[in-house]
Every structure is written in C-alpha cells, then in structure tokens.
Amino acid sequence: MGRAAELRLLLDAVSEERPAVVLVEGEAGIGKSRLVSEASAVLGGRGLRVLAGGCHPLREPLAYGPVIDALRRIGPWLPPVERLGASAGALAPLLPDLAGALPEPPPEPPPGSSGAGGHRFRTAAGVRTLLEAVAPSVLVVEDVHWADEATQELLLLLARDMPTDAALVLTYRAEDLPGGRPVLGVPFRRPPSTGGAEIVLGPLGEAELRAMAREVLGGDPAPGLARVLLERSGGLPLVIEEDLITLARSPGGADVAALRVPRSLGEVLAERTGRLGPDAVALVDAAAVLAVPATPTLLAEAAGLDEDRADAALLEALGAVVLRQTGPDTYGFAHVLAREAVYDGIPGPVRSRAHRRVLEVLLAQDPAPLVQIAHHTRAMGDRAAWLPRAQAAADQATAVGDHGTAATLLQEILDQPGLTPEQLTHAAMALAYAASAGTEAPSTIRILRRILRVAGLPAVVRGRIRTSLGTLLSYEAGDLSGEEELLTALSEIGDSDPVAAARLLALLGLSEKGRFSLAEQRVMVERGYALLAGSEDHRVRSLLDLAGFLQRCVVADPAVPELLAALPREGDDIQALQRTAMIVCGGIGRSLGVGHDERAAAGIAEVRAMAPRARLPVQEFYLDSFQVELDWQAGRWDEAERGLAAFQERYPDSLLRPGRILATVRGLTAAARGLTAVAAAEFAQVLARGGLHLNSLGAATAIAGLHLSRNDPQAAWRDLTDPLDFLGFLDRKEAWAYAWGIVPTAVETLLVLDRPEEAEALAARHATEIEGRDAPGAVAEQHHCRGLLLRRDDPDAAMAAFELAAARWSDIGRPYRAALAAERAARTRTDLDEAAARLAGPVATFERLGAASDAARCHRLLRELGQVALNPRGRTGYGDRLSPREGQIRDLLASGATNKDIAAALFLSQRTVEKHVASVLAKLGTTRADLAHGPA
C-alpha cells in the first residue's frame, strides 16, 4: 500500500535502464523489504533472474556473506562450465555446492603477493561474470548498513562496473550506517553508462492507512480509527500492520473503543505474547535471545522443549503472528524491531538463563558457531570465558577472509583492560592484518594508529604494525609522514626480524620523495638484499628488485631496456609473472619522466595483457593514470580529458600518488587555455600534498613558468628554490634526466634576473649529468638551455638550438613541447618575414590542441611583425555568427574564465574583452552563468 510510485520507479530502473544501480533507503519498519519483494516478483515474471541476500548484525564468518548467500541459488541458471569465463573460478572456494558448475579456481598466489586488493578485484570479477552469465539478472542485497567493509567494497566495485544486462538493488537504513558514512563506504557516483534510482521511503499517509485497514479488517474502518492509528504509528507500516492484526484478533472487533493496545510496538508484541501458552512464550524468548533465524530443532533445544511440545509451541507462535517463517526451514521475527521489542521485555534473570541455555546448545554444535558463542558469553557477563571465545571467532573470520567481522571482534578485545602480553600481541597483530585487508585507507590508518596507542605492545610488534601504517601513508594516502613511520618501524624491529627489516628497506628504497638521496637509497637496497640472504621470501625480494630497477630508471641508465627484456613473461610461475608486471608497471612512469614515450606505451599495453595471468588487477589504477599522461604528452588532449574524467569516475576517492601527475596535467591544460587561476590552484595542490617528489617536478616548473609570464622572475625563483629546493632535489635524487622542464625554466629565470654566470653553470651541470644517459627528453631540454644562453649574443646559434629541441620533442612524440620550442626558434629569427613564416607551424599545433593562450601569444607577435593582413573592404561581418575571436572567448567563458583570465590568455585589454563578452552572450542569447554550466 502507498508504494505505487516507488515500485514503478524501481521496476522502470531495473527493467529499462540496465546496467542499473538502485539504492533504497528508509528507517526500520518503513517497508524496504516489502517493496523489494514485490518488485522481485514482478521482475521474475518478466524473465529477470533475481538473486537475493541480506546482511545480519550477528553472523558467522563468511567472506562477502550476503553476496555469496545470494549466488548459492544461481545453479539452475548457469550455462555449461566451458561457457563460463575463467574469472568465475575465483568463487569456487566460496560456493562449494556449485564447484562442479564453475571453472577451476586459480592457483593461490604467494602470501601477500597481490594483497587483499587483488583478492577483492578477483572476487568482484567472478561475481560480475556470474551475473553476466545468467543475464538479465538482478542482485538484491538487503540491510547494507550491517555489511562489513569487504562486502561494501565488493558492492562498490560492482556498482561502478556493472555487467551490461544486470542490476544491483541495495537497501539500507541511513541512521544505522557506522559513523554516518555513505552506504558503500565512500560516496557513490553512478557511472554515465549506468542507470538506476535512489529511492527514499517515507511514512504512509491516511489514505494508504485506510486501504490497509480495509484489507486486514475486511471492510471500511470505523470513523476515526484511521486517524488514531496514524497518530499511534507515525505512518510506519510495520507498526500499522501490527496494530491492525491486533484489532482483527480482538474480541471487540475493529472499533476505536476496542483498541486497547498500548502505543509502542514493544507493548503491542507484549500483549500478543501475553496470550501465548508457557511453551510458546519460552520458544519466542529463545528466538529473541538467539538473535538470528533458527531451525525448529535449535529453537526447541534453546527453549528446553521436546519435539512435540516445540512443534505445538511454534505453531502457536506462528498463529499469533509473533514468529514467521524466514527461510525453507528457519523461523524468527518478521523484523529486527520486533525481536528487539520481545528481547527488551524479557526480565533480566530470565534473559540470563536463556543466554546460558542457548550457549550450551551452540557449544554442542559441530561446527560451533563461534561468533554467536562469543556473543552469548558476553551477554552473560562472563569476561574470562568471552575473551578466548572472541579471539577464536576472530581467528576463524580471518581464516575465511571475513576481515570485517574479525576487525569488529578484535577491536572489542583490545578495549578490554588487563590483557596479558600474549593476548595483547595476538589481538593487535590480527587487527593490523584485518585492517590492512580493509577497503578504505583512511579507515585503516585510523585503526592502525589506534593500535599503536595501546600500552604494553612489544617493540617488534609495534614495528610490524607501524610498517603497515607507514606503507599506507606513503604509498596510498600520499602523506609525507609515512617515511618517518617507516624509519621508526625499522628502529623498533631492529635485528629481531631480518625479513621484516628487509621489506622496510625496500619500501624506503622505493621512495620518490626528498627525504633520502638516491645514494642513500642504493645502500638501503643493498642492505636489504644482505638481510634477505638465505630467505625464500619472494615478495620482499621482488620489492627490492623493483626498488633497484626504479633507481636505475631515475638516472636513465642505458641498461634499462636490456633489464626489461630479460624479465620472464612466459610460463605458469605466478610469482615470476607478478614480479615482471610490477617492474614493467613501475618503469612506465619513469619512462615518461625521461622522454621514452614509446617504451611507456608498450609497457602499458604489456601490463594490461599480463594482468589477468599475473592476477594483479590493482595495476589498472596505475595504468589508467599513465595513459592519461601519455595521451596529454602525445597531443591527444581530448582523449586525455576523457580519460581523466573516466579516471575520476572510476577512482573518485583515491589518494594514490599518480594523482599528482594528473593534477599537473589538469593544470598544464588550464594554463595553455588561459585559465591561469585554475592552473595555479592545481599546481599549488600538488606541491602542498607532494612536497619534494619526482611527481611534483612538473607542477614546480609550471608554477614558475606562470610567474615568468607575469614578468615576476623573483617569484619564479622562489618557487623553484624556497622553501622547496627543487634544484637541490634534482641533485639528491640524481634526477637530472627527468624532463619536466625544470632546468630550462630555472636557466631562463636566472637570465631574466641578470645572473648569466649561474645560468651557464646550471646548464653545464645538466649537460654533464645527462652525458651517457638514455634520456631523449633531457637531451631536448639541453638544446633548449643552450638556445636560451645563446639568444642574446648569437641569435643564429640560438635558433639552431631551439630547432634541435623542437626536432627532439617531435621525435619523442610530444607536439606541444615541440611547438613551444619551435616558437622560441621563430622568435629568435632576425628576418621578420622568415620569423612570421616559422610561426605558422606552432600556431597550427596550438590551435589544434585548444591551447588558446599560446596561440594568442603567437598571433600577437604576428601583429607586431606586421603580418596580419587588413581586409581592404573593412572588417569581415559575421552577423549573428560568432567570429573566430568570439569563439575563443565562448570556450573560455564555458570553462569558467573571468574577464581578467580571458585578457591574459588572449593578450587583450580588459575593456576589449568586456565588449567581446557582451557580444558573445547577446549572439548566443544566454548568460555567463548558464554558459559556464552547459554547452552553448
């Protein structure tokens, strides 16, 4: 009743907009389950395969429990196993009853080799494959507010990449979401290709209540009854239903005078159970204490009844609508509110006896339900017995991959006073492992920091936990404090665990920040190998190999191609393939840094092809970010912008370090298009978050370039040297081969500041450091530096140097950098006609890329050279059409540029810009605000 509009919205979204994601929100008792049940029946009639599972507040460990519970019913719909994608095999261990219908599970990777993230991606891929195999399909997961983090992330991964002919329906109570966080743990943004709806259920009104009363009471309700019921229930369907059932069963009939039931749901159920016999009351109390749906046998044992008495009691409870059948052979309460109401009404001594009796029954089961056993032990107040039982339940949850349940239990254990050192160590290490297998870096970081505040932890245990914290801070959150945590962990571990120390040295050797020099990092890696001597820990050895390889990439070692070619790429050795994929993927960013774009493109393609065999789907994140950078450098700016939008859609909350490069790309595009304020904000964000970092070099160069364009060389030099000394950073990291333009920009800044000797010294140092290195980008920059140094005294030689730089950038495949160098060459020409002719190429490139500011700068120079021909008939008339200049201004307005931005971008006075803007808006018949929020 009263849900016709919501039902239609849900059905339309799932039936017509697949792939679809539907979120159904509402308080307890509002009718979420009934709405989804009605919709499922209709969808099933339309030929969709509906699979349903639910989350529970008290459940035994099962990784991805509600989703796996739903998939158990998929068997009759599955195609032959040979037609299923291999990724479905990842679910075989979780669905043993369907193992014969699924492909063979993939071999287990070495412990920790791909991390929990890789396992979650494989599980999500398997679920996606099954939904696709039985499409059109609908996966329904109810009460997601009770889902653990691993299940949340699985649902989030599905929601962001649904199979084409499938839908996901989630129900939840917003008020019960932990910490008020979003239902999927992070804000969910529906992908552009995915349909769906967000349905919020509210209370029923009087008309709907009257219709319900007619259905239950068999006729129109007595005058005033609906108003009284509405006032009592607040429009909550569950309470309305319970009131109506009570009225229908009352001797006085359906009349206001007969409605003697007190107001609250608890009292409604108290009256109803008050009419039951002693055996039925005992059975209902047992069901309330059990807290989860149970079989008749378990209910009978928990209530202390023999089979015959229990059967009669169950029939009586069902007849009184106190209990309901919840599964093929399980019974419980229709709603969590009903269970809580009955439980709260049980007197304390009776409740304790019930918990004790239930505990005895559960302890006799095989396998024992450890989570429930711990729950009932704690409810009895027996702390001494609860502690080992809670630890056993947590260990079981960890063993089956249910890290959310494990973390909940372990946090409860650590909250207990007086733990022994052994108990403390076990719980702390287990919680650190469970947290590190979690889904959200911020949440995991909070948990790990909380563990480290626990008093009494041994130093080596603290060091292992701090290693996890430092790794997350450094390599996922981009937090500059991560390295200090890793160094502290190294001192805490000391000589007690050589393998753990070697791993820490590898992580520190991988750092791209300015805390350590490259020479110091080489020593770290060598020390790590020495500590690892004789150990078979392939994961740590691979990390050391990766660190050593990337150190050679930074200095553009000519041996890098040979090292890459020697990596194993064939065979079934998963460890070897993962090592290869890690090293190739790590080298992509370094290849882009030194100007080996073709090598980077080949690396992206190779790792994408290897990822399924190497079982490293998490690498997709890095590959997507590298592809955006590569597209931008190659002059595919439209593709880069689409890739950037897709990246932000796919990874909206990521804090991982490639974001620095992507923010730099956004800033460089904005600067080229004249949006200097937007560009400066992007660059400032990179520098604030990254500090001295290899991936911050581009932002430091760009923001210095903005200052130079404003004739402020002092500010440019400050940004290069104070408070972050990027030139000193190049020296410490031996990163002179990195071609983000920092050396040419510094040389130009020094020349503008009239410090030619320092400029020459810097260029000479750069030339020395890149000699013998395999760094085409650095070679192009050295030619650029030479052109800057020669342009005053020897323009012809300077022009030749800039032309060499342009040719090198063109060979690399970077048209924008080539056009900038070619523009420099043209500006150095002494022959005005020849200078103007040579500007044609850069202008064409800038205009093709949409680099309006660069194109306008060249056009201004052409005007100064007298190369803009006047129309003998006067100015061309465009009528209602936009002129080319007005088209540029329209594009800038659409991107949010101010008049000041436009003036700076197009080298016009603000007064001229005001006239152009007024003309553009008049011709388009729009406003500035509307233009900035949508296409003209």
mmCIF file of C-alpha atoms in Angstrom, residues 31 242 272 343 400 404 406 478 484 523 529 540-541 555 591 612 683 758 871 923 929:
data_model
loop_
_atom_site.group_PDB
_atom_site.id
_atom_site.type_symbol
_atom_site.label_atom_id
_atom_site.label_comp_id
_atom_site.label_asym_id
_atom_site.label_seq_id
_atom_site.Cartn_x
_atom_site.Cartn_y
_atom_site.Cartn_z
ATOM 1 C CA GLY A 31 8.771 -1.257 4.101
ATOM 2 C CA GLU A 242 0.858 -4.902 13.999
ATOM 3 C CA ARG A 272 0.336 -10.618 21.756
ATOM 4 C CA TYR A 343 14.091 -9.237 23.944
ATOM 5 C CA VAL A 400 37.938 -17.389 5.796
ATOM 6 C CA GLY A 404 35.174 -7.036 8.718
ATOM 7 C CA ALA A 406 37.419 -10.129 12.553
ATOM 8 C CA GLY A 478 50.386 10.397 -0.117
ATOM 9 C CA GLU A 484 59.107 8.789 9.307
ATOM 10 C CA VAL A 523 72.669 1.497 0.278
ATOM 11 C CA TYR A 529 69.475 -7.965 -0.031
ATOM 12 C CA VAL A 540 60.313 -8.952 -0.282
ATOM 13 C CA ARG A 541 62.906 -9.918 -2.875
ATOM 14 C CA VAL A 555 69.160 8.165 -13.739
ATOM 15 C CA SER A 591 59.962 6.173 -18.953
ATOM 16 C CA PRO A 612 44.869 -11.472 -15.823
ATOM 17 C CA PHE A 683 49.884 23.228 -9.098
ATOM 18 C CA GLU A 758 74.713 30.948 -12.608
ATOM 19 C CA ASN A 871 40.763 43.431 -45.262
ATOM 20 C CA LYS A 923 24.545 36.334 -30.025
ATOM 21 C CA ALA A 929 26.370 31.569 -15.597
#
